[in-house]
mmCIF file of C-alpha atoms in Angstrom:
data_model
loop_
_atom_site.group_PDB
_atom_site.id
_atom_site.type_symbol
_atom_site.label_atom_id
_atom_site.label_comp_id
_atom_site.label_asym_id
_atom_site.label_seq_id
_atom_site.Cartn_x
_atom_site.Cartn_y
_atom_site.Cartn_z
ATOM 1 C CA LEU A 22 0.000 0.000 0.000
ATOM 2 C CA ALA A 23 2.805 2.401 0.849
ATOM 3 C CA ARG A 24 4.530 1.717 -2.472
ATOM 4 C CA GLN A 25 1.244 2.348 -4.303
ATOM 5 C CA PHE A 26 0.840 5.729 -2.611
ATOM 6 C CA VAL A 27 4.452 6.699 -3.353
ATOM 7 C CA ASP A 28 4.134 5.686 -7.007
ATOM 8 C CA GLU A 29 0.853 7.530 -7.450
ATOM 9 C CA MET A 30 2.185 10.645 -5.740
ATOM 10 C CA GLY A 31 5.210 10.691 -8.012
ATOM 11 C CA SER A 32 2.960 10.737 -11.061
ATOM 12 C CA LEU A 33 0.695 13.353 -9.544
ATOM 13 C CA ALA A 34 3.630 15.546 -8.546
ATOM 14 C CA ILE A 35 5.071 15.373 -12.054
ATOM 15 C CA ASP A 36 1.685 16.207 -13.570
ATOM 16 C CA LEU A 37 1.267 19.155 -11.195
ATOM 17 C CA GLU A 38 4.713 20.453 -12.122
ATOM 18 C CA CYS A 39 3.925 20.121 -15.844
ATOM 19 C CA PHE A 40 0.606 21.894 -15.343
ATOM 20 C CA ALA A 41 2.280 24.779 -13.503
ATOM 21 C CA ARG A 42 4.935 25.115 -16.199
ATOM 22 C CA HIS A 43 2.446 24.929 -19.054
ATOM 23 C CA TRP A 44 0.021 27.419 -17.527
ATOM 24 C CA SER A 45 2.519 29.870 -16.044
ATOM 25 C CA SER A 46 1.483 32.793 -18.254
ATOM 26 C CA PRO A 47 -1.678 34.801 -17.618
ATOM 27 C CA ALA A 48 -1.781 35.518 -21.349
ATOM 28 C CA GLY A 49 -1.628 31.802 -22.121
ATOM 29 C CA ILE A 50 -4.448 31.107 -19.669
ATOM 30 C CA SER A 51 -6.580 33.899 -21.140
ATOM 31 C CA ALA A 52 -5.958 32.774 -24.702
ATOM 32 C CA ASN A 53 -6.888 29.146 -23.926
ATOM 33 C CA PHE A 54 -9.162 29.447 -20.918
ATOM 34 C CA ALA A 55 -11.368 26.468 -21.763
ATOM 35 C CA GLU A 56 -8.326 24.192 -22.069
ATOM 36 C CA PHE A 57 -6.830 25.628 -18.866
ATOM 37 C CA SER A 58 -10.104 25.184 -17.004
ATOM 38 C CA GLU A 59 -10.446 21.567 -18.091
ATOM 39 C CA ALA A 60 -6.825 20.763 -17.207
ATOM 40 C CA ALA A 61 -7.170 22.458 -13.803
ATOM 41 C CA HIS A 62 -10.421 20.624 -13.089
ATOM 42 C CA ASP A 63 -8.925 17.250 -14.018
ATOM 43 C CA LEU A 64 -5.878 17.839 -11.827
ATOM 44 C CA LEU A 65 -7.953 19.043 -8.880
ATOM 45 C CA VAL A 66 -10.215 15.994 -9.130
ATOM 46 C CA ARG A 67 -7.152 13.737 -9.044
ATOM 47 C CA LEU A 68 -5.821 15.616 -6.012
ATOM 48 C CA ALA A 69 -9.180 15.324 -4.241
ATOM 49 C CA VAL A 70 -9.300 11.585 -4.912
ATOM 50 C CA ARG A 71 -5.747 11.251 -3.618
ATOM 51 C CA ILE A 72 -6.560 13.130 -0.418
ATOM 52 C CA GLU A 73 -9.674 11.026 0.123
ATOM 53 C CA LEU A 74 -7.686 7.793 -0.330
ATOM 54 C CA GLU A 75 -5.054 8.974 2.132
ATOM 55 C CA ASP A 76 -7.736 9.882 4.664
ATOM 56 C CA ARG A 77 -9.558 6.554 4.318
ATOM 57 C CA GLN A 78 -6.666 4.123 3.803
ATOM 58 C CA LEU A 79 -3.233 5.495 4.601
ATOM 59 C CA TYR A 80 -3.726 7.559 7.751
ATOM 60 C CA PRO A 81 -5.754 4.912 9.617
ATOM 61 C CA LEU A 82 -2.997 2.426 8.806
ATOM 62 C CA VAL A 83 -0.337 4.803 10.120
ATOM 63 C CA ASP A 84 -2.419 5.551 13.213
ATOM 64 C CA GLY A 85 -2.803 1.820 13.865
ATOM 65 C CA THR A 86 0.947 1.279 13.532
ATOM 66 C CA ALA A 87 1.642 4.132 15.933
ATOM 67 C CA GLU A 88 -0.830 2.605 18.406
ATOM 68 C CA LEU A 89 0.954 -0.754 18.158
ATOM 69 C CA HIS A 90 4.285 0.906 18.922
ATOM 70 C CA ARG A 91 2.821 2.750 21.915
ATOM 71 C CA ASN A 92 1.350 -0.476 23.287
ATOM 72 C CA ALA A 93 4.627 -2.355 22.783
ATOM 73 C CA ALA A 94 6.600 0.243 24.741
#
């Protein structure tokens, strides 16, 4: 599960960096606003899904591991 999250974050981070580079110009955004809006929406949806997965799967797992370590001490 941890490897899956790391792999997915790498892809998302690269896509976010590419988005920021591609849409760094206000003139470029204005000239192609529909394309910018669609790209921003798609990226934000992916980020929201990622955050939801972390909240539901990753953080409870981490919390459980921390609890195990506290109980073992």
